[in-house]
PDB file of C-alpha atoms in Angstrom:
ATOM      1  CA  MET A 106      65.655 -74.796  97.845  1.00 54.00           C
ATOM      2  CA  ASP A 107      67.696 -77.742  99.516  1.00 77.00           C
ATOM      3  CA  ARG A 108      66.281 -81.005  99.313  1.00 85.00           C
ATOM      4  CA  PRO A 109      66.175 -83.165 102.634  1.00 90.00           C
ATOM      5  CA  THR A 110      68.863 -85.643 103.449  1.00 94.00           C
ATOM      6  CA  PHE A 111      68.308 -88.464 105.936  1.00 96.00           C
ATOM      7  CA  VAL A 112      71.401 -89.709 107.772  1.00 97.00           C
ATOM      8  CA  TYR A 113      71.618 -92.669 110.047  1.00 98.00           C
ATOM      9  CA  VAL A 114      74.514 -93.911 111.989  1.00 98.00           C
ATOM     10  CA  THR A 115      74.834 -97.086 114.103  1.00 98.00           C
ATOM     11  CA  TYR A 116      77.718 -99.339 115.440  1.00 98.00           C
ATOM     12  CA  ILE A 117      77.439-102.944 114.916  1.00 97.00           C
ATOM     13  CA  ALA A 118      79.757-105.689 116.358  1.00 95.00           C
ATOM     14  CA  THR A 119      80.864-107.267 113.127  1.00 94.00           C
ATOM     15  CA  SER A 120      83.756-107.061 110.861  1.00 94.00           C
ATOM     16  CA  LEU A 121      83.882-104.636 107.950  1.00 97.00           C
ATOM     17  CA  GLU A 122      83.860-107.759 105.604  1.00 96.00           C
ATOM     18  CA  GLN A 123      80.872-109.172 107.216  1.00 94.00           C
ATOM     19  CA  LEU A 124      78.851-106.010 107.026  1.00 96.00           C
ATOM     20  CA  TRP A 125      79.793-105.605 103.390  1.00 98.00           C
ATOM     21  CA  ASP A 126      78.514-108.888 102.551  1.00 95.00           C
ATOM     22  CA  ALA A 127      75.433-108.226 104.411  1.00 94.00           C
ATOM     23  CA  LEU A 128      75.121-105.033 102.430  1.00 96.00           C
ATOM     24  CA  THR A 129      75.625-106.851  98.928  1.00 96.00           C
ATOM     25  CA  SER A 130      74.503-110.429  99.273  1.00 93.00           C
ATOM     26  CA  GLU A 131      71.072-111.144  97.524  1.00 90.00           C
ATOM     27  CA  ALA A 132      70.163-113.714  99.938  1.00 87.00           C
ATOM     28  CA  PHE A 133      71.111-111.797 102.973  1.00 88.00           C
ATOM     29  CA  THR A 134      69.484-108.550 101.896  1.00 89.00           C
ATOM     30  CA  GLN A 135      66.182-110.394 101.713  1.00 86.00           C
ATOM     31  CA  GLN A 136      66.395-111.135 105.586  1.00 86.00           C
ATOM     32  CA  TYR A 137      66.378-107.467 106.574  1.00 88.00           C
ATOM     33  CA  TRP A 138      64.905-105.638 103.748  1.00 81.00           C
ATOM     34  CA  GLY A 139      61.473-107.093 104.743  1.00 71.00           C
ATOM     35  CA  GLU A 140      59.905-107.784 101.466  1.00 78.00           C
ATOM     36  CA  GLY A 141      62.286-108.502  98.444  1.00 85.00           C
ATOM     37  CA  GLN A 142      65.940-108.515  97.796  1.00 89.00           C
ATOM     38  CA  LEU A 143      68.384-106.282  96.156  1.00 93.00           C
ATOM     39  CA  GLN A 144      70.059-107.540  93.135  1.00 95.00           C
ATOM     40  CA  SER A 145      73.352-106.129  91.555  1.00 97.00           C
ATOM     41  CA  ASP A 146      76.972-107.113  90.646  1.00 97.00           C
ATOM     42  CA  TRP A 147      77.931-103.853  92.602  1.00 98.00           C
ATOM     43  CA  GLN A 148      80.441-102.704  89.946  1.00 98.00           C
ATOM     44  CA  VAL A 149      80.411 -99.055  89.272  1.00 99.00           C
ATOM     45  CA  GLY A 150      77.909 -98.295  86.372  1.00 98.00           C
ATOM     46  CA  ALA A 151      75.815-101.545  87.102  1.00 98.00           C
ATOM     47  CA  THR A 152      72.211-101.463  87.630  1.00 98.00           C
ATOM     48  CA  ILE A 153      70.744-102.086  91.153  1.00 97.00           C
ATOM     49  CA  GLN A 154      67.139-103.278  91.655  1.00 96.00           C
ATOM     50  CA  HIS A 155      65.015-103.851  94.539  1.00 93.00           C
ATOM     51  CA  ILE A 156      62.870-107.128  93.507  1.00 92.00           C
ATOM     52  CA  ASN A 157      59.530-107.785  95.383  1.00 90.00           C
ATOM     53  CA  PRO A 158      58.562-111.251  96.430  1.00 88.00           C
ATOM     54  CA  ASP A 159      56.478-111.405  93.359  1.00 90.00           C
ATOM     55  CA  GLY A 160      59.697-111.030  91.083  1.00 90.00           C
ATOM     56  CA  GLU A 161      58.910-107.562  90.003  1.00 91.00           C
ATOM     57  CA  PRO A 162      61.295-104.604  90.597  1.00 93.00           C
ATOM     58  CA  ASN A 163      59.791-101.602  92.540  1.00 90.00           C
ATOM     59  CA  TRP A 164      62.781 -99.408  92.469  1.00 92.00           C
ATOM     60  CA  GLN A 165      66.171 -99.227  90.554  1.00 95.00           C
ATOM     61  CA  GLY A 166      69.327 -97.338  90.429  1.00 96.00           C
ATOM     62  CA  GLU A 167      72.978 -97.342  89.330  1.00 98.00           C
ATOM     63  CA  VAL A 168      75.975 -98.155  91.433  1.00 99.00           C
ATOM     64  CA  LEU A 169      77.932 -94.879  91.744  1.00 99.00           C
ATOM     65  CA  GLN A 170      80.780 -96.135  94.145  1.00 99.00           C
ATOM     66  CA  SER A 171      81.870 -99.458  95.176  1.00 99.00           C
ATOM     67  CA  GLU A 172      85.004 -99.562  97.473  1.00 98.00           C
ATOM     68  CA  PRO A 173      84.854-102.817  99.361  1.00 98.00           C
ATOM     69  CA  PRO A 174      84.609-102.868 102.177  1.00 98.00           C
ATOM     70  CA  HIS A 175      84.325 -99.326 102.958  1.00 99.00           C
ATOM     71  CA  ARG A 176      82.059 -97.454 100.788  1.00 99.00           C
ATOM     72  CA  LEU A 177      79.051 -98.182  98.442  1.00 99.00           C
ATOM     73  CA  ALA A 178      76.779 -95.684  96.856  1.00 99.00           C
ATOM     74  CA  TYR A 179      74.047 -95.838  94.292  1.00 98.00           C
ATOM     75  CA  SER A 180      71.118 -93.897  92.852  1.00 97.00           C
ATOM     76  CA  PHE A 181      67.530 -94.737  94.008  1.00 94.00           C
ATOM     77  CA  GLN A 182      64.649 -94.138  91.544  1.00 93.00           C
ATOM     78  CA  PRO A 183      61.050 -95.731  92.433  1.00 87.00           C
ATOM     79  CA  LEU A 184      59.647 -97.120  89.188  1.00 86.00           C
ATOM     80  CA  ASP A 185      56.444 -95.351  89.779  1.00 80.00           C
ATOM     81  CA  ALA A 186      58.050 -92.069  90.502  1.00 72.00           C
ATOM     82  CA  THR A 187      56.749 -88.897  88.671  1.00 68.00           C
ATOM     83  CA  GLU A 188      60.040 -86.987  89.244  1.00 70.00           C
ATOM     84  CA  ASN A 189      62.941 -88.035  87.008  1.00 74.00           C
ATOM     85  CA  GLN A 190      65.680 -87.043  89.450  1.00 86.00           C
ATOM     86  CA  PRO A 191      66.667 -90.159  91.515  1.00 93.00           C
ATOM     87  CA  SER A 192      67.935 -89.565  95.129  1.00 94.00           C
ATOM     88  CA  HIS A 193      71.359 -90.916  96.195  1.00 97.00           C
ATOM     89  CA  VAL A 194      72.293 -93.802  98.787  1.00 98.00           C
ATOM     90  CA  GLN A 195      75.657 -93.984 100.508  1.00 99.00           C
ATOM     91  CA  PHE A 196      76.926 -96.245 103.089  1.00 99.00           C
ATOM     92  CA  GLU A 197      80.297 -95.476 104.850  1.00 99.00           C
ATOM     93  CA  LEU A 198      81.928 -98.390 106.895  1.00 99.00           C
ATOM     94  CA  GLN A 199      84.575 -97.740 109.497  1.00 98.00           C
ATOM     95  CA  GLN A 200      86.172-100.207 111.888  1.00 97.00           C
ATOM     96  CA  TYR A 201      86.539 -99.196 115.566  1.00 94.00           C
ATOM     97  CA  GLY A 202      88.075-102.145 117.200  1.00 93.00           C
ATOM     98  CA  THR A 203      85.365-104.968 117.478  1.00 93.00           C
ATOM     99  CA  LEU A 204      82.567-102.634 116.052  1.00 96.00           C
ATOM    100  CA  VAL A 205      81.850-101.326 112.556  1.00 98.00           C
ATOM    101  CA  LYS A 206      80.406 -97.775 112.337  1.00 99.00           C
ATOM    102  CA  LEU A 207      77.894 -97.805 109.686  1.00 99.00           C
ATOM    103  CA  THR A 208      76.882 -94.298 108.251  1.00 99.00           C
ATOM    104  CA  LEU A 209      74.009 -94.203 105.870  1.00 98.00           C
ATOM    105  CA  ILE A 210      73.384 -90.954 103.941  1.00 98.00           C
ATOM    106  CA  HIS A 211      70.266 -90.694 101.580  1.00 97.00           C
ATOM    107  CA  ASN A 212      70.081 -87.539 100.031  1.00 96.00           C
ATOM    108  CA  ARG A 213      68.258 -85.512  97.199  1.00 93.00           C
ATOM    109  CA  LEU A 214      64.863 -86.627  98.795  1.00 91.00           C
ATOM    110  CA  ASP A 215      61.580 -84.729  98.687  1.00 86.00           C
ATOM    111  CA  ALA A 216      60.117 -84.059 101.909  1.00 82.00           C
ATOM    112  CA  GLN A 217      57.407 -86.718 101.907  1.00 82.00           C
ATOM    113  CA  SER A 218      59.813 -89.269 100.735  1.00 85.00           C
ATOM    114  CA  CYS A 219      62.326 -88.185 103.565  1.00 88.00           C
ATOM    115  CA  LEU A 220      59.741 -89.261 106.071  1.00 86.00           C
ATOM    116  CA  THR A 221      58.866 -92.575 104.338  1.00 88.00           C
ATOM    117  CA  ILE A 222      62.415 -93.264 103.564  1.00 89.00           C
ATOM    118  CA  SER A 223      63.629 -92.564 107.198  1.00 91.00           C
ATOM    119  CA  ARG A 224      61.208 -95.163 108.721  1.00 91.00           C
ATOM    120  CA  LYS A 225      62.009 -97.880 106.274  1.00 91.00           C
ATOM    121  CA  TRP A 226      65.829 -97.421 106.739  1.00 94.00           C
ATOM    122  CA  THR A 227      65.596 -97.149 110.529  1.00 95.00           C
ATOM    123  CA  ALA A 228      63.801-100.521 110.688  1.00 93.00           C
ATOM    124  CA  SER A 229      65.907-102.354 107.938  1.00 93.00           C
ATOM    125  CA  LEU A 230      69.271-101.214 109.555  1.00 96.00           C
ATOM    126  CA  SER A 231      68.070-102.034 112.988  1.00 95.00           C
ATOM    127  CA  HIS A 232      67.065-105.387 111.798  1.00 92.00           C
ATOM    128  CA  LEU A 233      70.351-105.924 110.064  1.00 94.00           C
ATOM    129  CA  LYS A 234      72.315-105.049 113.136  1.00 95.00           C
ATOM    130  CA  HIS A 235      70.133-107.600 115.198  1.00 92.00           C
ATOM    131  CA  LEU A 236      70.905-110.390 112.597  1.00 91.00           C
ATOM    132  CA  LEU A 237      74.738-109.684 112.621  1.00 93.00           C
ATOM    133  CA  GLU A 238      74.958-109.277 116.494  1.00 92.00           C
ATOM    134  CA  ILE A 239      72.293-111.152 118.155  1.00 84.00           C
ATOM    135  CA  ALA A 240      72.154-113.930 115.575  1.00 61.00           C
ATOM    136  CA  ASP A 241      75.903-113.857 115.674  1.00 59.00           C
ATOM    137  CA  GLY A 242      76.208-113.453 111.887  1.00 52.00           C
ATOM    138  CA  LEU A 243      74.842-117.004 111.344  1.00 54.00           C
ATOM    139  CA  ALA A 244      72.330-115.756 108.973  1.00 49.00           C
ATOM    140  CA  LEU A 245      75.104-114.960 106.446  1.00 54.00           C
ATOM    141  CA  VAL A 246      75.655-118.663 105.921  1.00 48.00           C
ATOM    142  CA  ALA A 247      72.120-119.718 105.859  1.00 50.00           C
TER     143      ALA A 247
END
């Protein structure tokens, strides 16, 4: 049986480099991930972790692809998961004039995770778009 995939596409008025920095900067991820931040050196094979405000990780993975500023992919495994098969997250960035098309693909999910993850991704990426457009990217230097 095929496992569900969540796909989200948005267009953001920013540059490829600013969006890449927003996806990979620890300080900036904290602004749109809600609670916590992502930590990694973003090299293929490196560990990626989501660190809660209390300093504890709640999920981790491995960087599978890192092609700045066009493609980033990593595995995703909640630390409390009973299943030992991580899902995969992939970001694809394409410049379209003054806009960047951001495509998120999160696959290898179970049905319940897909519902929960889709809500979290939609909120996080909407907030990311707001920070880069409405706030005019000023949050990147904060």
